[in-house]
Amino acid sequence: MNAITRSWEILGLGMATIFAVIIIFYAMVKAMLKICRGD
Amino acid sequence: MRDLLVGIRGLSFGNLVMFAIGGFLIYLAIRRDYEPMLLLPIGFGAILANIPFTSVLGEHGVLDLLYKVGIRTELFPILIFVAVGAMIDFTPLLQRPETLFFGAAAQFGVFATMVLASYFGFSLKEAASIGIIGAADGPTSIYVATKFAGHLLAPISVAAYSYMALVPIIQPPVVKALTTPAERRMRMDTREVHVPQVVRILFPIGVTLVAGIIAPISVALVGMLMFGNLIRESGVLERLSKAAQNELANLVTLFLGIAIGSSMQAESFLNYKTLLIMGMGLLAFIFDTGGGVLFAKALNLVLRRKINPMIGACGISAFPMSARVIAKMALKEDPTNYIVMHAVGANVAGQIASIVAGGVILALVV
């Protein structure tokens, strides 16, 4: 697979992975705040 | 006599150009205050490295030694992460966790620039190293470039630090082009939110575990940043936290800059690739800003409580510059509109997301 095709793939995969990780961080922070602060 | 003239005889046109470039970087650092901590040592390192038959390079050269020990082993950027982690206060982000998403959206520039670089004929690893300039995060750029394209480290570092300093010039026109005056005047909730210390302690541990399990290759990046932050937030290691923020940061920055500068030798630096990298670095920052703003606008289509879309532009890692620029823009549109806390939250999110982006790039580009 050439670099151009692979870079387009990584664009899609990379952004999806970053959003997935951030969603987990978000859920984690919300849960921490709920437990520790009683939100 | 002959020996004394060897330096003059060895001087090439390329050396003279590199002296001028080194001098220009020193000028930007001193007169314009553009990232002086890095650009000044880089500039002087470039001058040292281009003196013919210089003794700082070569087998016993001190800068070669620093480069091998600190850069090639990735030790310096990693130590900088500890220092940066000790400096970051995640409270504005924890007060408004939704700002995390702007950090993610603004990483668009990293990947878009990588695609662009691959069209210019760069290999995938080189393209990824150029794209990471869009993380707007010096140590992450250095870390990824060292791993993937050591020969491009100098132009990538210079581009990353120069454009970070130029955020007040790069971001406003992009934000203005993508938003209407009414959008720029949008107000946001400004109430103070309390974040318990236990959350500030658990956060770096949780982030390390999640990022590390998803992308183990990112542990060095994320883990060391969060280690620095844990020292800060623990409340029992004040001396270590201060040492990381001051002595460690200052010493490593000093050697990091001059070691990078030493890799700016005329033969490897003066070519069209350097110009391309500088151009694409600028585009990376523009794509980041655009990605963040457009994401915020897209969210407004579905949210009940609308967001000032300018906040999206703060999702880059250039902290606190980006938050300051956007908060100022909001005040210019409406002198009573304070969005600074949201802007800072998004900017801190950018610091985390940029490192996650670095980890994702390392994991996906094999």
mmCIF file of N, CA and C in Angstrom, chain A, chain B residues 94 97-98 100-101 104-105 107-108 111-112 114-115 118-119 122-124 193-196 198-199 202-203 206-207 210-211 214 295 352-353 356-357 360 364-365:
data_model
loop_
_atom_site.group_PDB
_atom_site.id
_atom_site.type_symbol
_atom_site.label_atom_id
_atom_site.label_comp_id
_atom_site.label_asym_id
_atom_site.label_seq_id
_atom_site.Cartn_x
_atom_site.Cartn_y
_atom_site.Cartn_z
ATOM 1 N N MET A 1 0.843 -1.203 0.000
ATOM 2 C CA MET A 1 0.000 0.000 0.000
ATOM 3 C C MET A 1 0.882 1.257 0.000
ATOM 4 N N ASN A 2 0.571 2.236 -0.857
ATOM 5 C CA ASN A 2 1.469 3.396 -0.893
ATOM 6 C C ASN A 2 1.164 4.382 0.239
ATOM 7 N N ALA A 3 2.105 5.337 0.404
ATOM 8 C CA ALA A 3 2.040 6.257 1.550
ATOM 9 C C ALA A 3 0.767 7.108 1.526
ATOM 10 N N ILE A 4 0.326 7.479 0.320
ATOM 11 C CA ILE A 4 -0.844 8.366 0.238
ATOM 12 C C ILE A 4 -2.101 7.641 0.731
ATOM 13 N N THR A 5 -2.320 6.435 0.218
ATOM 14 C CA THR A 5 -3.503 5.669 0.630
ATOM 15 C C THR A 5 -3.461 5.413 2.136
ATOM 16 N N ARG A 6 -2.301 5.012 2.604
ATOM 17 C CA ARG A 6 -2.159 4.701 4.034
ATOM 18 C C ARG A 6 -2.382 5.956 4.884
ATOM 19 N N SER A 7 -1.918 7.118 4.396
ATOM 20 C CA SER A 7 -2.077 8.337 5.198
ATOM 21 C C SER A 7 -3.553 8.717 5.314
ATOM 22 N N TRP A 8 -4.334 8.481 4.239
ATOM 23 C CA TRP A 8 -5.780 8.740 4.329
ATOM 24 C C TRP A 8 -6.419 7.801 5.354
ATOM 25 N N GLU A 9 -5.973 6.564 5.325
ATOM 26 C CA GLU A 9 -6.492 5.587 6.302
ATOM 27 C C GLU A 9 -6.186 6.017 7.730
ATOM 28 N N ILE A 10 -4.942 6.472 7.916
ATOM 29 C CA ILE A 10 -4.521 6.880 9.266
ATOM 30 C C ILE A 10 -5.292 8.126 9.709
ATOM 31 N N LEU A 11 -5.615 8.996 8.746
ATOM 32 C CA LEU A 11 -6.422 10.177 9.100
ATOM 33 C C LEU A 11 -7.749 9.734 9.741
ATOM 34 N N GLY A 12 -8.434 8.822 9.056
ATOM 35 C CA GLY A 12 -9.722 8.343 9.572
ATOM 36 C C GLY A 12 -9.565 7.581 10.877
ATOM 37 N N LEU A 13 -8.632 6.635 10.863
ATOM 38 C CA LEU A 13 -8.424 5.804 12.063
ATOM 39 C C LEU A 13 -7.936 6.630 13.244
ATOM 40 N N GLY A 14 -6.996 7.551 12.936
ATOM 41 C CA GLY A 14 -6.389 8.367 13.989
ATOM 42 C C GLY A 14 -7.407 9.254 14.669
ATOM 43 N N MET A 15 -8.202 9.972 13.876
ATOM 44 C CA MET A 15 -9.209 10.868 14.480
ATOM 45 C C MET A 15 -10.232 10.047 15.264
ATOM 46 N N ALA A 16 -10.620 8.885 14.706
ATOM 47 C CA ALA A 16 -11.595 8.037 15.412
ATOM 48 C C ALA A 16 -11.011 7.565 16.750
ATOM 49 N N THR A 17 -9.726 7.185 16.733
ATOM 50 C CA THR A 17 -9.096 6.702 17.974
ATOM 51 C C THR A 17 -9.006 7.826 19.003
ATOM 52 N N ILE A 18 -8.601 9.011 18.534
ATOM 53 C CA ILE A 18 -8.477 10.130 19.484
ATOM 54 C C ILE A 18 -9.835 10.445 20.113
ATOM 55 N N PHE A 19 -10.882 10.489 19.286
ATOM 56 C CA PHE A 19 -12.212 10.766 19.851
ATOM 57 C C PHE A 19 -12.647 9.655 20.811
ATOM 58 N N ALA A 20 -12.324 8.408 20.463
ATOM 59 C CA ALA A 20 -12.697 7.295 21.353
ATOM 60 C C ALA A 20 -11.993 7.437 22.705
ATOM 61 N N VAL A 21 -10.695 7.766 22.664
ATOM 62 C CA VAL A 21 -9.937 7.937 23.914
ATOM 63 C C VAL A 21 -10.507 9.110 24.719
ATOM 64 N N ILE A 22 -10.815 10.193 24.020
ATOM 65 C CA ILE A 22 -11.331 11.388 24.709
ATOM 66 C C ILE A 22 -12.707 11.103 25.317
ATOM 67 N N ILE A 23 -13.522 10.316 24.622
ATOM 68 C CA ILE A 23 -14.843 9.963 25.176
ATOM 69 C C ILE A 23 -14.650 9.170 26.480
ATOM 70 N N ILE A 24 -13.652 8.290 26.472
ATOM 71 C CA ILE A 24 -13.382 7.520 27.712
ATOM 72 C C ILE A 24 -12.905 8.465 28.824
ATOM 73 N N PHE A 25 -12.004 9.394 28.478
ATOM 74 C CA PHE A 25 -11.543 10.376 29.479
ATOM 75 C C PHE A 25 -12.744 11.160 30.035
ATOM 76 N N TYR A 26 -13.637 11.566 29.125
ATOM 77 C CA TYR A 26 -14.802 12.369 29.523
ATOM 78 C C TYR A 26 -15.669 11.585 30.498
ATOM 79 N N ALA A 27 -15.943 10.328 30.128
ATOM 80 C CA ALA A 27 -16.789 9.488 30.996
ATOM 81 C C ALA A 27 -16.098 9.268 32.347
ATOM 82 N N MET A 28 -14.784 9.094 32.295
ATOM 83 C CA MET A 28 -14.012 8.874 33.527
ATOM 84 C C MET A 28 -14.086 10.101 34.436
ATOM 85 N N VAL A 29 -13.891 11.278 33.874
ATOM 86 C CA VAL A 29 -13.927 12.513 34.686
ATOM 87 C C VAL A 29 -15.319 12.719 35.260
ATOM 88 N N LYS A 30 -16.333 12.510 34.421
ATOM 89 C CA LYS A 30 -17.724 12.671 34.893
ATOM 90 C C LYS A 30 -17.987 11.731 36.064
ATOM 91 N N ALA A 31 -17.540 10.478 35.915
ATOM 92 C CA ALA A 31 -17.768 9.489 36.978
ATOM 93 C C ALA A 31 -17.024 9.884 38.257
ATOM 94 N N MET A 32 -15.768 10.334 38.093
ATOM 95 C CA MET A 32 -14.976 10.756 39.258
ATOM 96 C C MET A 32 -15.676 11.914 39.972
ATOM 97 N N LEU A 33 -16.144 12.888 39.193
ATOM 98 C CA LEU A 33 -16.801 14.059 39.793
ATOM 99 C C LEU A 33 -18.089 13.635 40.507
ATOM 100 N N LYS A 34 -18.797 12.713 39.874
ATOM 101 C CA LYS A 34 -20.071 12.256 40.452
ATOM 102 C C LYS A 34 -19.798 11.549 41.793
ATOM 103 N N ILE A 35 -18.798 10.699 41.819
ATOM 104 C CA ILE A 35 -18.517 9.924 43.039
ATOM 105 C C ILE A 35 -17.922 10.838 44.123
ATOM 106 N N CYS A 36 -16.962 11.658 43.732
ATOM 107 C CA CYS A 36 -16.225 12.461 44.737
ATOM 108 C C CYS A 36 -16.966 13.715 45.173
ATOM 109 N N ARG A 37 -17.799 14.255 44.286
ATOM 110 C CA ARG A 37 -18.464 15.517 44.606
ATOM 111 C C ARG A 37 -19.961 15.314 44.841
ATOM 112 N N GLY A 38 -20.433 14.140 44.449
ATOM 113 C CA GLY A 38 -21.845 13.841 44.587
ATOM 114 C C GLY A 38 -22.713 14.609 43.620
ATOM 115 N N ASP A 39 -22.228 14.817 42.386
ATOM 116 C CA ASP A 39 -23.019 15.557 41.356
ATOM 117 C C ASP A 39 -24.301 14.813 41.018
ATOM 118 N N LEU B 94 -11.105 19.985 34.234
ATOM 119 C CA LEU B 94 -11.955 19.146 35.089
ATOM 120 C C LEU B 94 -13.240 19.882 35.475
ATOM 121 N N PRO B 97 -15.518 19.317 31.725
ATOM 122 C CA PRO B 97 -14.948 18.171 30.983
ATOM 123 C C PRO B 97 -15.341 18.137 29.508
ATOM 124 N N GLU B 98 -16.436 18.808 29.155
ATOM 125 C CA GLU B 98 -16.863 18.795 27.739
ATOM 126 C C GLU B 98 -15.819 19.475 26.840
ATOM 127 N N LEU B 100 -12.879 18.784 26.661
ATOM 128 C CA LEU B 100 -11.968 17.734 26.175
ATOM 129 C C LEU B 100 -12.138 17.499 24.673
ATOM 130 N N PHE B 101 -13.389 17.583 24.216
ATOM 131 C CA PHE B 101 -13.682 17.251 22.814
ATOM 132 C C PHE B 101 -13.025 18.236 21.837
ATOM 133 N N ALA B 104 -9.624 17.090 21.056
ATOM 134 C CA ALA B 104 -9.609 16.023 20.048
ATOM 135 C C ALA B 104 -9.784 16.596 18.645
ATOM 136 N N ALA B 105 -10.778 17.498 18.491
ATOM 137 C CA ALA B 105 -11.090 18.015 17.148
ATOM 138 C C ALA B 105 -9.912 18.778 16.558
ATOM 139 N N GLN B 107 -6.905 18.231 16.707
ATOM 140 C CA GLN B 107 -5.772 17.406 16.224
ATOM 141 C C GLN B 107 -5.926 17.089 14.736
ATOM 142 N N PHE B 108 -7.017 17.593 14.137
ATOM 143 C CA PHE B 108 -7.256 17.344 12.714
ATOM 144 C C PHE B 108 -6.041 17.771 11.878
ATOM 145 N N PHE B 111 -3.262 15.105 11.228
ATOM 146 C CA PHE B 111 -3.509 14.053 10.242
ATOM 147 C C PHE B 111 -3.666 14.627 8.832
ATOM 148 N N ALA B 112 -4.332 15.807 8.740
ATOM 149 C CA ALA B 112 -4.512 16.422 7.418
ATOM 150 C C ALA B 112 -3.149 16.775 6.831
ATOM 151 N N MET B 114 -0.348 15.333 7.526
ATOM 152 C CA MET B 114 0.344 14.094 7.183
ATOM 153 C C MET B 114 -0.066 13.638 5.767
ATOM 154 N N VAL B 115 -1.369 13.728 5.490
ATOM 155 C CA VAL B 115 -1.857 13.356 4.148
ATOM 156 C C VAL B 115 -1.200 14.258 3.104
ATOM 157 N N SER B 118 2.367 13.428 2.408
ATOM 158 C CA SER B 118 2.565 12.209 1.618
ATOM 159 C C SER B 118 2.351 12.503 0.127
ATOM 160 N N TYR B 119 1.490 13.494 -0.193
ATOM 161 C CA TYR B 119 1.314 13.888 -1.602
ATOM 162 C C TYR B 119 2.578 14.559 -2.148
ATOM 163 N N PHE B 122 6.866 12.621 0.540
ATOM 164 C CA PHE B 122 7.526 12.174 1.763
ATOM 165 C C PHE B 122 7.052 10.756 2.093
ATOM 166 N N SER B 123 7.946 9.974 2.703
ATOM 167 C CA SER B 123 7.539 8.627 3.115
ATOM 168 C C SER B 123 6.530 8.760 4.253
ATOM 169 N N LEU B 124 5.843 7.670 4.579
ATOM 170 C CA LEU B 124 4.798 7.730 5.598
ATOM 171 C C LEU B 124 5.352 8.212 6.945
ATOM 172 N N VAL B 193 -16.684 26.181 39.389
ATOM 173 C CA VAL B 193 -17.029 24.799 39.745
ATOM 174 C C VAL B 193 -15.897 24.250 40.617
ATOM 175 N N HIS B 194 -16.279 23.614 41.721
ATOM 176 C CA HIS B 194 -15.264 23.066 42.615
ATOM 177 C C HIS B 194 -14.822 21.675 42.124
ATOM 178 N N VAL B 195 -13.504 21.450 42.118
ATOM 179 C CA VAL B 195 -12.988 20.121 41.765
ATOM 180 C C VAL B 195 -12.221 19.581 42.977
ATOM 181 N N PRO B 196 -12.692 18.501 43.607
ATOM 182 C CA PRO B 196 -11.994 17.964 44.782
ATOM 183 C C PRO B 196 -10.575 17.511 44.437
ATOM 184 N N VAL B 198 -9.017 14.898 45.278
ATOM 185 C CA VAL B 198 -8.914 13.475 44.929
ATOM 186 C C VAL B 198 -9.130 13.263 43.418
ATOM 187 N N VAL B 199 -9.988 14.090 42.819
ATOM 188 C CA VAL B 199 -10.204 13.973 41.365
ATOM 189 C C VAL B 199 -8.944 14.414 40.621
ATOM 190 N N LEU B 202 -6.577 11.498 40.933
ATOM 191 C CA LEU B 202 -6.969 10.303 40.169
ATOM 192 C C LEU B 202 -6.870 10.524 38.659
ATOM 193 N N PHE B 203 -7.065 11.778 38.231
ATOM 194 C CA PHE B 203 -7.093 12.059 36.797
ATOM 195 C C PHE B 203 -5.800 11.630 36.073
ATOM 196 N N GLY B 206 -5.646 7.820 35.935
ATOM 197 C CA GLY B 206 -6.655 7.265 35.017
ATOM 198 C C GLY B 206 -6.268 7.475 33.565
ATOM 199 N N VAL B 207 -5.807 8.689 33.239
ATOM 200 C CA VAL B 207 -5.427 9.001 31.845
ATOM 201 C C VAL B 207 -4.275 8.088 31.404
ATOM 202 N N VAL B 210 -5.677 4.504 30.792
ATOM 203 C CA VAL B 210 -6.513 4.388 29.584
ATOM 204 C C VAL B 210 -5.645 4.501 28.329
ATOM 205 N N ALA B 211 -4.846 5.588 28.260
ATOM 206 C CA ALA B 211 -4.021 5.798 27.054
ATOM 207 C C ALA B 211 -3.003 4.670 26.907
ATOM 208 N N ILE B 214 -4.706 1.423 25.660
ATOM 209 C CA ILE B 214 -5.139 1.514 24.254
ATOM 210 C C ILE B 214 -3.919 1.561 23.321
ATOM 211 N N PHE B 295 -15.755 22.016 14.307
ATOM 212 C CA PHE B 295 -16.337 21.010 15.208
ATOM 213 C C PHE B 295 -17.295 21.682 16.193
ATOM 214 N N ILE B 352 -3.462 17.567 26.438
ATOM 215 C CA ILE B 352 -3.609 16.105 26.571
ATOM 216 C C ILE B 352 -3.785 15.481 25.191
ATOM 217 N N ALA B 353 -4.693 16.079 24.402
ATOM 218 C CA ALA B 353 -5.022 15.479 23.103
ATOM 219 C C ALA B 353 -3.805 15.441 22.176
ATOM 220 N N VAL B 356 -1.929 12.461 23.080
ATOM 221 C CA VAL B 356 -2.658 11.276 22.611
ATOM 222 C C VAL B 356 -2.440 11.143 21.099
ATOM 223 N N ALA B 357 -2.497 12.276 20.388
ATOM 224 C CA ALA B 357 -2.281 12.237 18.930
ATOM 225 C C ALA B 357 -0.888 11.684 18.622
ATOM 226 N N VAL B 360 -1.049 8.020 19.136
ATOM 227 C CA VAL B 360 -1.818 7.355 18.073
ATOM 228 C C VAL B 360 -0.980 7.263 16.797
ATOM 229 N N LEU B 364 -0.045 3.874 14.906
ATOM 230 C CA LEU B 364 -0.603 3.547 13.591
ATOM 231 C C LEU B 364 0.434 3.547 12.462
ATOM 232 N N VAL B 365 1.456 4.361 12.600
ATOM 233 C CA VAL B 365 2.463 4.412 11.536
ATOM 234 C C VAL B 365 3.588 3.436 11.904
#
